[in-house]
Short mmCIF file of C-alpha atoms and ligand atoms in Angstrom, two decimals:
data_model
loop_
_atom_site.label_atom_id
_atom_site.label_comp_id
_atom_site.label_asym_id
_atom_site.label_seq_id
_atom_site.Cartn_x
_atom_site.Cartn_y
_atom_site.Cartn_z
CA MET A 1 0.16 -0.07 0.02
CA ASP A 2 1.66 3.21 -0.88
CA SER A 3 0.50 6.48 0.41
CA SER A 4 -2.04 7.44 -2.33
CA GLU A 5 -3.69 4.19 -1.86
CA PHE A 6 -3.30 4.89 1.89
CA ARG A 7 -5.31 8.16 1.62
CA ARG A 8 -7.75 6.55 -0.01
CA ARG A 9 -8.32 3.74 1.85
CA GLY A 10 -8.33 5.43 4.83
CA LYS A 11 -10.94 7.55 4.15
CA GLU A 12 -13.13 4.22 3.05
CA MET A 13 -12.03 3.00 7.25
CA VAL A 14 -13.12 6.00 8.49
CA ASP A 15 -16.63 5.61 6.75
CA TYR A 16 -16.55 2.24 7.20
CA ILE A 17 -16.44 2.89 11.13
CA ALA A 18 -18.75 5.43 10.89
CA ASP A 19 -21.39 3.48 9.11
CA TYR A 20 -20.71 0.25 11.67
CA LEU A 21 -21.02 2.10 15.20
CA GLU A 22 -24.09 4.49 13.45
CA GLY A 23 -25.84 0.95 12.23
CA ILE A 24 -24.69 -0.99 15.44
CA GLU A 25 -28.24 -1.50 16.21
CA ARG A 26 -28.41 -3.80 13.34
CA TYR A 27 -25.95 -6.38 14.66
CA PRO A 28 -27.51 -9.02 16.98
CA VAL A 29 -25.22 -7.84 20.51
CA TYR A 30 -24.56 -11.29 21.15
CA PRO A 31 -22.90 -13.57 18.42
CA ASP A 32 -24.59 -16.83 17.26
CA VAL A 33 -21.50 -18.74 17.22
CA GLU A 34 -20.17 -21.75 18.45
CA PRO A 35 -16.81 -22.27 19.85
CA GLY A 36 -14.46 -23.05 16.99
CA TYR A 37 -16.63 -21.41 13.69
CA LEU A 38 -13.68 -19.43 12.51
CA GLN A 39 -10.63 -21.88 11.94
CA PRO A 40 -12.28 -23.67 9.48
CA LEU A 41 -13.98 -20.41 7.21
CA LEU A 42 -9.88 -19.35 6.83
CA PRO A 43 -6.94 -21.39 5.35
CA THR A 44 -4.22 -23.21 7.76
CA ALA A 45 -1.68 -21.22 6.43
CA ALA A 46 -1.47 -17.59 5.39
CA PRO A 47 -1.71 -16.96 1.26
CA GLN A 48 1.30 -17.12 -0.75
CA GLU A 49 -0.54 -14.64 -3.06
CA PRO A 50 -1.55 -11.22 -1.86
CA GLU A 51 -5.62 -11.15 -1.87
CA THR A 52 -7.69 -7.58 -2.96
CA TYR A 53 -8.57 -5.12 -0.37
CA GLU A 54 -11.66 -5.65 -1.27
CA ASP A 55 -11.92 -9.51 -0.31
CA ILE A 56 -10.40 -9.28 2.44
CA ILE A 57 -12.67 -6.34 3.73
CA LYS A 58 -15.51 -8.62 2.39
CA ASP A 59 -13.87 -11.41 4.87
CA ILE A 60 -14.29 -9.00 8.01
CA GLU A 61 -18.00 -8.77 6.75
CA LYS A 62 -18.57 -12.47 6.15
CA ILE A 63 -16.65 -14.23 8.77
CA ILE A 64 -15.52 -11.61 11.58
CA MET A 65 -18.69 -8.93 11.91
CA PRO A 66 -20.61 -12.59 12.51
CA GLY A 67 -18.00 -13.30 15.50
CA VAL A 68 -18.31 -10.27 17.29
CA THR A 69 -20.27 -9.08 20.33
CA HIS A 70 -20.67 -5.54 19.87
CA TRP A 71 -19.68 -3.42 23.13
CA GLN A 72 -20.74 -0.71 21.41
CA SER A 73 -24.46 -1.76 20.78
CA PRO A 74 -26.73 -0.38 23.41
CA TYR A 75 -28.36 -3.64 23.70
CA PHE A 76 -25.10 -4.02 25.66
CA PHE A 77 -25.67 -4.33 29.38
CA ALA A 78 -23.23 -6.83 30.27
CA TYR A 79 -19.61 -6.15 32.43
CA PHE A 80 -18.62 -2.77 32.87
CA PRO A 81 -18.40 -0.49 30.10
CA THR A 82 -15.57 0.03 27.72
CA ALA A 83 -15.13 3.44 26.50
CA CYS A 84 -15.01 3.96 22.57
CA SER A 85 -15.18 7.77 20.85
CA TYR A 86 -14.41 9.58 16.80
CA PRO A 87 -11.37 11.41 18.88
CA ALA A 88 -9.71 8.66 21.10
CA MET A 89 -9.72 7.09 17.38
CA LEU A 90 -8.70 9.59 15.82
CA ALA A 91 -5.71 9.68 18.04
CA ASP A 92 -5.18 5.91 17.63
CA MET A 93 -4.18 6.68 14.20
CA LEU A 94 -1.85 9.37 14.97
CA CYS A 95 -0.04 7.39 17.13
CA GLY A 96 -0.37 4.27 15.01
CA ALA A 97 1.54 7.04 12.34
CA ILE A 98 4.03 8.13 14.64
CA GLY A 99 5.68 4.66 15.28
CA CYS A 100 7.21 5.79 18.94
CA ILE A 101 7.53 3.85 21.81
CA GLY A 102 8.14 5.93 24.79
CA PHE A 103 10.21 3.94 27.19
CA SER A 104 12.79 6.78 28.30
CA TRP A 105 12.25 10.57 28.14
CA ALA A 106 14.67 10.33 25.10
CA ALA A 107 13.04 7.30 22.79
CA SER A 108 10.51 10.80 22.59
CA PRO A 109 10.47 13.59 25.18
CA ALA A 110 7.19 14.45 23.74
CA CYS A 111 5.74 11.23 24.69
CA THR A 112 6.86 11.46 27.98
CA GLU A 113 6.18 14.92 28.84
CA LEU A 114 3.03 14.82 27.27
CA GLU A 115 2.12 11.50 29.65
CA THR A 116 3.05 14.02 33.08
CA VAL A 117 0.88 16.55 32.37
CA MET A 118 -2.20 14.69 31.27
CA MET A 119 -1.45 12.22 34.43
CA ASP A 120 -1.50 15.74 36.79
CA TRP A 121 -4.51 17.20 34.25
CA LEU A 122 -6.52 13.90 34.96
CA GLY A 123 -5.25 13.93 38.28
CA LYS A 124 -6.60 17.93 39.33
CA MET A 125 -10.17 16.70 37.26
CA LEU A 126 -10.58 14.06 40.22
CA GLU A 127 -9.35 16.39 43.14
CA LEU A 128 -6.86 13.41 43.85
CA PRO A 129 -4.38 15.33 46.84
CA GLU A 130 -1.30 17.38 46.04
CA ALA A 131 0.77 14.69 46.71
CA PHE A 132 -0.05 12.39 43.58
CA LEU A 133 0.89 15.30 41.25
CA ALA A 134 4.28 15.38 39.86
CA GLY A 135 3.70 19.40 39.12
CA LYS A 136 6.74 21.39 39.09
CA ALA A 137 9.20 19.66 41.76
CA GLY A 138 6.14 17.10 43.83
CA GLU A 139 7.20 13.38 44.09
CA GLY A 140 4.56 11.59 43.59
CA GLY A 141 2.66 11.67 39.61
CA GLY A 142 0.88 9.71 37.34
CA VAL A 143 2.22 7.08 35.09
CA ILE A 144 -0.27 5.34 31.92
CA GLN A 145 -0.93 1.34 32.89
CA GLY A 146 -2.56 -0.93 30.57
CA SER A 147 -5.37 -1.56 32.20
CA ALA A 148 -6.49 -2.36 36.17
CA SER A 149 -4.55 -5.57 36.96
CA GLU A 150 -1.17 -4.30 35.66
CA ALA A 151 -1.76 -1.98 38.25
CA THR A 152 -2.92 -3.44 40.93
CA LEU A 153 0.72 -5.53 40.26
CA VAL A 154 2.75 -2.84 39.74
CA ALA A 155 1.42 -1.37 43.58
CA LEU A 156 1.68 -4.91 44.53
CA LEU A 157 5.75 -5.80 43.43
CA ALA A 158 6.80 -2.21 43.73
CA ALA A 159 5.37 -2.48 48.09
CA ARG A 160 6.94 -6.07 48.28
CA THR A 161 9.62 -4.79 46.95
CA LYS A 162 9.77 -1.54 49.89
CA VAL A 163 8.76 -4.13 52.86
CA ILE A 164 11.40 -6.79 51.63
CA ARG A 165 14.17 -3.29 51.70
CA GLN A 166 12.57 -1.83 54.96
CA MET A 167 13.31 -5.36 56.59
CA GLN A 168 17.33 -6.05 55.24
CA ALA A 169 17.75 -2.64 56.55
CA VAL A 170 17.32 -3.64 59.85
CA SER A 171 18.06 -7.17 59.72
CA PRO A 172 20.73 -7.79 56.80
CA GLU A 173 20.70 -11.56 57.54
CA LEU A 174 17.12 -11.73 56.49
CA THR A 175 16.87 -13.07 52.92
CA GLN A 176 14.59 -12.39 50.01
CA ALA A 177 12.91 -15.66 50.68
CA ALA A 178 12.76 -15.61 54.25
CA ILE A 179 10.93 -12.58 53.85
CA MET A 180 8.68 -13.16 51.42
CA GLU A 181 7.81 -16.71 53.16
CA LYS A 182 6.05 -14.86 55.70
CA LEU A 183 4.33 -11.06 53.91
CA VAL A 184 0.67 -10.79 53.61
CA ALA A 185 -2.52 -8.96 51.82
CA TYR A 186 -5.06 -8.07 52.05
CA THR A 187 -8.40 -7.47 49.89
CA SER A 188 -12.20 -7.42 49.95
CA ASP A 189 -13.87 -10.97 49.15
CA GLN A 190 -15.47 -8.40 46.72
CA ALA A 191 -12.35 -7.15 44.72
CA HIS A 192 -11.68 -8.32 41.13
CA SER A 193 -10.06 -11.48 40.40
CA SER A 194 -6.69 -9.46 39.40
CA VAL A 195 -6.33 -8.29 42.27
CA GLU A 196 -6.24 -12.03 43.34
CA ARG A 197 -3.81 -12.69 40.46
CA ALA A 198 -1.47 -10.47 41.90
CA GLY A 199 -1.17 -12.16 44.78
CA LEU A 200 -0.30 -15.27 42.78
CA ILE A 201 2.06 -13.83 40.89
CA GLY A 202 3.92 -11.85 43.08
CA GLY A 203 4.59 -15.09 44.76
CA VAL A 204 2.91 -13.70 48.26
CA LYS A 205 -0.36 -14.87 50.24
CA LEU A 206 -3.43 -12.64 49.89
CA LYS A 207 -6.20 -12.95 52.33
CA ALA A 208 -10.09 -11.76 51.56
CA ILE A 209 -11.22 -10.02 54.29
CA PRO A 210 -15.08 -10.97 54.51
CA SER A 211 -17.21 -7.46 53.49
CA ASP A 212 -20.06 -6.32 55.65
CA ASP A 213 -24.04 -6.68 54.63
CA ASN A 214 -22.65 -3.99 52.13
CA PHE A 215 -20.57 -5.64 50.48
CA SER A 216 -18.58 -3.17 52.27
CA LEU A 217 -15.06 -4.30 53.24
CA ARG A 218 -14.55 -2.23 56.86
CA GLY A 219 -11.82 -1.06 59.06
CA SER A 220 -12.99 -3.74 62.01
CA ALA A 221 -12.60 -6.60 60.19
CA LEU A 222 -9.22 -5.53 58.60
CA GLN A 223 -7.79 -5.10 62.03
CA GLU A 224 -8.69 -8.37 63.52
CA ALA A 225 -7.58 -10.39 60.46
CA LEU A 226 -3.90 -7.80 61.20
CA GLU A 227 -3.82 -8.97 65.02
CA GLN A 228 -4.31 -11.95 63.78
CA ASP A 229 -1.69 -12.89 61.34
CA LYS A 230 0.46 -10.74 63.63
CA ALA A 231 0.31 -12.42 66.67
CA ALA A 232 1.10 -15.48 64.03
CA GLY A 233 4.50 -13.96 62.75
CA LEU A 234 3.06 -12.94 59.58
CA ILE A 235 4.50 -9.11 58.51
CA PRO A 236 1.44 -7.16 56.74
CA PHE A 237 2.45 -4.92 53.98
CA LEU A 238 -0.26 -4.59 51.20
CA VAL A 239 -4.18 -3.60 51.51
CA VAL A 240 -5.93 -3.42 48.08
CA ALA A 241 -9.52 -1.41 48.75
CA THR A 242 -11.34 -1.02 45.54
CA LEU A 243 -13.85 1.72 45.38
CA GLY A 244 -16.58 0.80 42.53
CA THR A 245 -16.99 -3.40 42.64
CA THR A 246 -17.32 -5.67 39.30
CA SER A 247 -19.96 -7.83 40.82
CA CYS A 248 -21.97 -5.39 42.30
CA CYS A 249 -20.79 -1.60 42.57
CA SER A 250 -19.92 -1.22 46.51
CA PHE A 251 -17.46 1.03 48.30
CA ASP A 252 -14.94 -0.33 50.81
CA ASN A 253 -14.52 2.21 53.81
CA LEU A 254 -11.36 4.29 52.96
CA LEU A 255 -11.80 5.92 56.00
CA GLU A 256 -11.95 3.42 58.48
CA VAL A 257 -9.50 1.49 56.46
CA GLY A 258 -6.64 4.21 55.60
CA PRO A 259 -5.84 5.43 58.80
CA ILE A 260 -5.31 1.40 59.96
CA CYS A 261 -3.07 1.02 57.04
CA ASN A 262 -0.55 4.43 57.68
CA GLN A 263 -0.55 3.28 61.58
CA GLU A 264 0.96 -0.04 60.39
CA GLY A 265 2.53 1.10 57.86
CA ILE A 266 0.92 -0.93 55.18
CA TRP A 267 1.21 0.38 51.28
CA LEU A 268 -2.92 1.29 50.80
CA HIS A 269 -3.88 0.30 47.14
CA ILE A 270 -6.41 1.57 45.79
CA ASP A 271 -8.73 0.20 42.77
CA ALA A 272 -11.09 2.24 41.50
CA ALA A 273 -11.44 0.25 37.57
CA TYR A 274 -15.26 1.61 36.71
CA ALA A 275 -15.99 3.94 39.07
CA GLY A 276 -12.94 6.21 39.10
CA SER A 277 -13.95 8.41 36.57
CA ALA A 278 -17.55 9.46 38.21
CA PHE A 279 -15.22 11.30 40.53
CA ILE A 280 -14.96 13.91 38.67
CA CYS A 281 -18.03 14.81 38.86
CA PRO A 282 -18.76 17.03 41.77
CA GLU A 283 -21.39 14.94 43.44
CA PHE A 284 -19.51 11.80 42.64
CA ARG A 285 -16.16 13.25 44.70
CA TYR A 286 -17.69 12.11 47.82
CA LEU A 287 -16.99 8.08 47.37
CA LEU A 288 -13.24 9.12 46.60
CA ASN A 289 -12.97 10.29 50.41
CA GLY A 290 -10.08 9.16 52.19
CA VAL A 291 -7.80 8.60 48.77
CA GLU A 292 -5.23 10.75 51.02
CA PHE A 293 -4.37 7.60 52.88
CA ALA A 294 -4.11 5.55 49.87
CA ASP A 295 -0.13 4.96 48.31
CA SER A 296 -1.37 4.33 44.99
CA PHE A 297 -4.33 4.88 43.14
CA ASN A 298 -6.18 3.72 39.87
CA PHE A 299 -8.81 4.04 37.43
CA ASN A 300 -9.59 2.93 34.03
CA PRO A 301 -10.54 5.83 31.03
CA HIS A 302 -10.89 3.31 28.88
CA LYS A 303 -14.05 2.08 30.78
CA TRP A 304 -15.73 5.20 31.42
CA LEU A 305 -13.67 8.57 30.18
CA LEU A 306 -14.16 8.18 25.92
CA VAL A 307 -10.86 7.11 25.58
CA ASN A 308 -10.34 3.89 23.71
CA PHE A 309 -8.08 1.00 25.91
CA ASP A 310 -6.21 0.14 26.44
CA CYS A 311 -5.83 3.45 29.19
CA SER A 312 -5.36 2.82 33.24
CA ALA A 313 -4.36 5.78 34.59
CA MET A 314 -2.11 4.76 37.74
CA TRP A 315 -0.69 7.86 40.64
CA VAL A 316 1.81 6.75 43.51
CA LYS A 317 2.24 9.84 46.29
CA ARG A 318 6.04 8.72 45.38
CA ARG A 319 7.63 8.03 41.90
CA THR A 320 10.27 6.81 43.57
CA ASP A 321 8.86 3.61 45.00
CA LEU A 322 8.17 2.27 41.50
CA THR A 323 11.36 3.60 39.88
CA GLY A 324 13.58 2.12 42.32
CA ALA A 325 11.45 -0.96 42.57
CA PHE A 326 11.94 -1.51 39.01
CA LYS A 327 15.30 0.32 38.19
CA MET A 328 17.17 -1.03 35.21
CA ASP A 329 19.73 0.83 33.21
CA PRO A 330 21.04 -0.52 30.41
CA VAL A 331 23.57 0.94 28.38
CA TYR A 332 21.58 1.66 25.79
CA LEU A 333 18.85 3.74 27.35
CA LYS A 334 21.62 6.17 28.77
CA HIS A 335 21.04 9.68 27.69
CA SER A 336 22.28 13.04 28.45
CA HIS A 337 19.05 14.38 30.61
CA GLN A 338 18.77 11.31 32.82
CA GLU A 339 19.51 12.81 35.82
CA SER A 340 17.77 15.51 35.88
CA GLY A 341 14.85 13.66 38.25
CA LEU A 342 12.77 16.21 36.56
CA ILE A 343 11.44 13.56 33.37
CA THR A 344 9.50 11.23 34.66
CA ASP A 345 -20.61 10.32 30.66
CA TYR A 346 -22.71 10.48 33.92
CA ARG A 347 -25.93 10.53 31.94
CA HIS A 348 -25.54 6.43 32.45
CA VAL A 349 -26.04 7.13 36.04
CA LYS A 350 -29.49 8.62 35.59
CA LEU A 351 -30.31 5.56 32.97
CA SER A 352 -29.34 3.14 35.32
CA HIS A 353 -31.84 4.40 38.18
CA GLU A 354 -34.34 4.76 35.70
CA PHE A 355 -33.61 1.35 34.81
CA GLU A 356 -34.24 0.60 38.95
CA SER A 357 -37.62 2.52 39.44
CA LEU A 358 -38.83 0.11 36.93
CA VAL A 359 -37.71 -3.09 38.59
CA ARG A 360 -38.90 -1.66 41.73
CA GLN A 361 -42.41 -1.64 40.17
CA ASP A 362 -42.13 -4.82 39.16
CA PRO A 363 -42.99 -7.32 42.91
CA ARG A 364 -42.15 -10.08 40.78
CA PHE A 365 -38.33 -8.78 41.11
CA GLU A 366 -35.76 -7.34 44.15
CA ILE A 367 -33.02 -4.51 43.29
CA CYS A 368 -30.25 -7.04 45.26
CA THR A 369 -27.89 -3.59 46.57
CA GLU A 370 -28.04 0.56 46.31
CA VAL A 371 -27.39 1.68 43.05
CA ILE A 372 -25.01 4.38 43.13
CA LEU A 373 -23.15 4.43 39.71
CA GLY A 374 -23.93 3.29 36.47
CA LEU A 375 -25.16 -0.57 37.72
CA VAL A 376 -27.84 -2.27 38.53
CA CYS A 377 -28.45 -5.71 40.51
CA PHE A 378 -31.52 -7.62 41.00
CA ARG A 379 -32.91 -11.04 40.42
CA LEU A 380 -36.46 -12.26 40.48
CA LYS A 381 -37.58 -13.18 43.67
CA GLY A 382 -36.90 -17.18 43.99
CA SER A 383 -34.38 -19.73 44.05
CA ASN A 384 -31.17 -19.48 42.25
CA GLN A 385 -32.05 -21.81 39.45
CA LEU A 386 -35.30 -19.89 38.40
CA ASN A 387 -32.60 -16.32 38.29
CA GLU A 388 -30.28 -18.65 36.25
CA THR A 389 -32.70 -19.92 33.81
CA LEU A 390 -34.14 -16.11 32.92
CA LEU A 391 -30.39 -14.75 32.13
CA GLN A 392 -30.10 -17.59 29.70
CA ARG A 393 -32.94 -16.88 28.44
CA ILE A 394 -32.17 -13.20 28.11
CA ASN A 395 -28.83 -14.77 26.59
CA SER A 396 -29.74 -17.46 23.99
CA ALA A 397 -32.51 -14.24 22.37
CA LYS A 398 -29.65 -12.60 21.70
CA LYS A 399 -31.27 -9.32 21.80
CA ILE A 400 -29.64 -8.17 24.61
CA HIS A 401 -26.65 -9.19 26.54
CA LEU A 402 -25.88 -9.35 30.67
CA VAL A 403 -23.62 -11.07 32.39
CA PRO A 404 -24.12 -12.20 36.11
CA CYS A 405 -22.37 -11.83 39.56
CA CYS A 406 -23.30 -13.91 42.94
CA LEU A 407 -23.45 -11.84 45.89
CA ARG A 408 -22.90 -13.91 48.98
CA ASP A 409 -24.82 -17.30 48.17
CA LYS A 410 -27.28 -15.63 45.51
CA PHE A 411 -27.46 -15.75 41.57
CA VAL A 412 -27.89 -12.18 40.77
CA LEU A 413 -28.35 -10.35 37.16
CA ARG A 414 -26.17 -7.50 36.21
CA PHE A 415 -27.34 -4.14 34.21
CA ALA A 416 -24.46 -1.72 33.31
CA VAL A 417 -25.84 0.82 31.36
CA CYS A 418 -22.55 -0.09 29.39
CA ALA A 419 -22.75 2.09 25.29
CA ARG A 420 -22.19 5.88 24.67
CA THR A 421 -25.06 5.87 22.79
CA VAL A 422 -28.01 4.29 25.12
CA ASP A 423 -30.73 6.17 26.24
CA SER A 424 -34.34 5.80 28.10
CA ALA A 425 -35.42 3.90 24.72
CA HIS A 426 -32.84 1.58 24.92
CA VAL A 427 -33.25 0.95 28.63
CA GLN A 428 -37.29 0.05 28.21
CA LEU A 429 -37.25 -2.18 25.74
CA ALA A 430 -34.42 -3.78 27.44
CA TRP A 431 -37.03 -4.37 30.55
CA GLU A 432 -39.68 -5.10 28.50
CA HIS A 433 -37.89 -7.67 27.46
CA ILE A 434 -36.13 -9.18 30.78
CA ARG A 435 -40.03 -8.59 32.04
CA GLU A 436 -41.21 -10.95 29.01
CA LEU A 437 -38.88 -13.66 29.28
CA ALA A 438 -39.33 -13.61 33.03
CA SER A 439 -43.21 -14.54 32.74
CA GLY A 440 -42.31 -17.09 30.80
CA VAL A 441 -39.68 -18.42 33.02
CA LEU A 442 -41.93 -17.85 36.12
CA LYS A 443 -44.81 -20.06 34.28
CA ALA A 444 -42.62 -22.68 33.23
CA GLU A 445 -41.98 -23.31 36.45
CA LYS A 446 -45.17 -23.12 37.38
CA GLU A 447 -46.37 -25.83 35.39
C1 PLP B 501 -13.33 -4.32 35.47
C2 PLP B 501 -12.61 -3.91 37.02
C3 PLP B 501 -10.74 -4.52 36.89
C4 PLP B 501 -10.03 -4.87 35.24
O1 PLP B 501 -9.84 -4.37 34.48
P1 PLP B 501 -8.88 -4.28 33.72
O2 PLP B 501 -8.22 -2.92 33.09
O3 PLP B 501 -9.16 -5.46 32.41
O4 PLP B 501 -7.64 -4.80 34.29
C5 PLP B 501 -10.28 -4.49 38.03
N1 PLP B 501 -10.62 -3.72 39.27
C6 PLP B 501 -12.05 -3.57 39.20
C7 PLP B 501 -13.03 -3.11 39.63
C8 PLP B 501 -13.08 -3.44 37.74
O5 PLP B 501 -14.17 -2.96 38.05
#
């Protein structure tokens, strides 16, 4: 492809994209394919002769699109939203063209400096405490990670390195292995699975502390676990708190948990992957109160802030905790500026309450947790089996797409307002559809 063909195909692609997104409601939100559907439709090896561009685009329509789950469809109410917007797509194109990799300041100064400044902007929008900002001479700052899972892992590894160094400074005879055996990290039983996985990758114990009746991690439960483990000779070093849990969008109690972490010298990391974007709104900023106690904080602009995947924003109070833990200095990365130290839609909420009030008007259903942001957890009053059947019917009808969660021993349906283009009509259609299927399920149960 030469530049003149690129100009032509690029314009066609922009049209293709705009047509796709404008017409997305024409596609079934969830694909009607079986596992392994694609392999028989493709040659077993790359073709020896090139195919025409037209043929490739036809294949996309014919064999790829039928296997796509359309996350940007206004009938997609599963998981959490994943952001998608025209400006973000244009920016991705430009990034692709510049094609730089910003592993050091010299590798592309604008890349590093823009990241630092934008992370400060974003931090100010959230009203993060000054300590998390790079500013002109701050010790904190932000860095973009690929995902919230990576941010949790980075926090865990940094906290691990820090505690090992602290202990070895006092007792040089202690080996890293001897210390790691005793390290223990904590999170709530509602935390995202990536927290447990970070513990596995980091080779440390991770304990899930029971949450309270509102699925919130409380100070007393944490304190109890700490006392027990310290008495058993273990070394608590990290707490991962969640603001906006994945199952039901509950909030850990930072004002209780934070001071305990500070008193005990335990690193506090906050995972606000989904909810973080909402804290920009003054009416939701209170949910972030207590962030001042944290050592690191993270949320995903690629979930709810119109930035396409992947963009996970992470801040730390002391940049040296990260740079110190992971520093590598191969000679090819050295450059002369190195030592300066300076370089380094809320409509959804309304719609979720609209859905909530529809559910509350139907006495066959119940709302399972308080609706705070864009997620509604609901179920049919009755057995788990009944609700599993309902979900099965919903997802095999393929008109809308939902995923479940388990809250304690209850099987619960999650209605997450996802696409940028969802409006009240979609929500009402979705609810009518759910009610209809529910009637069928209840009728079948009676018979
Ligand atoms: C979505 C989510 C994650 C995972 O985010 P990734 O960026 O996909 O790793 C982690 N924690 C919470 C609370 C989430 O909602």
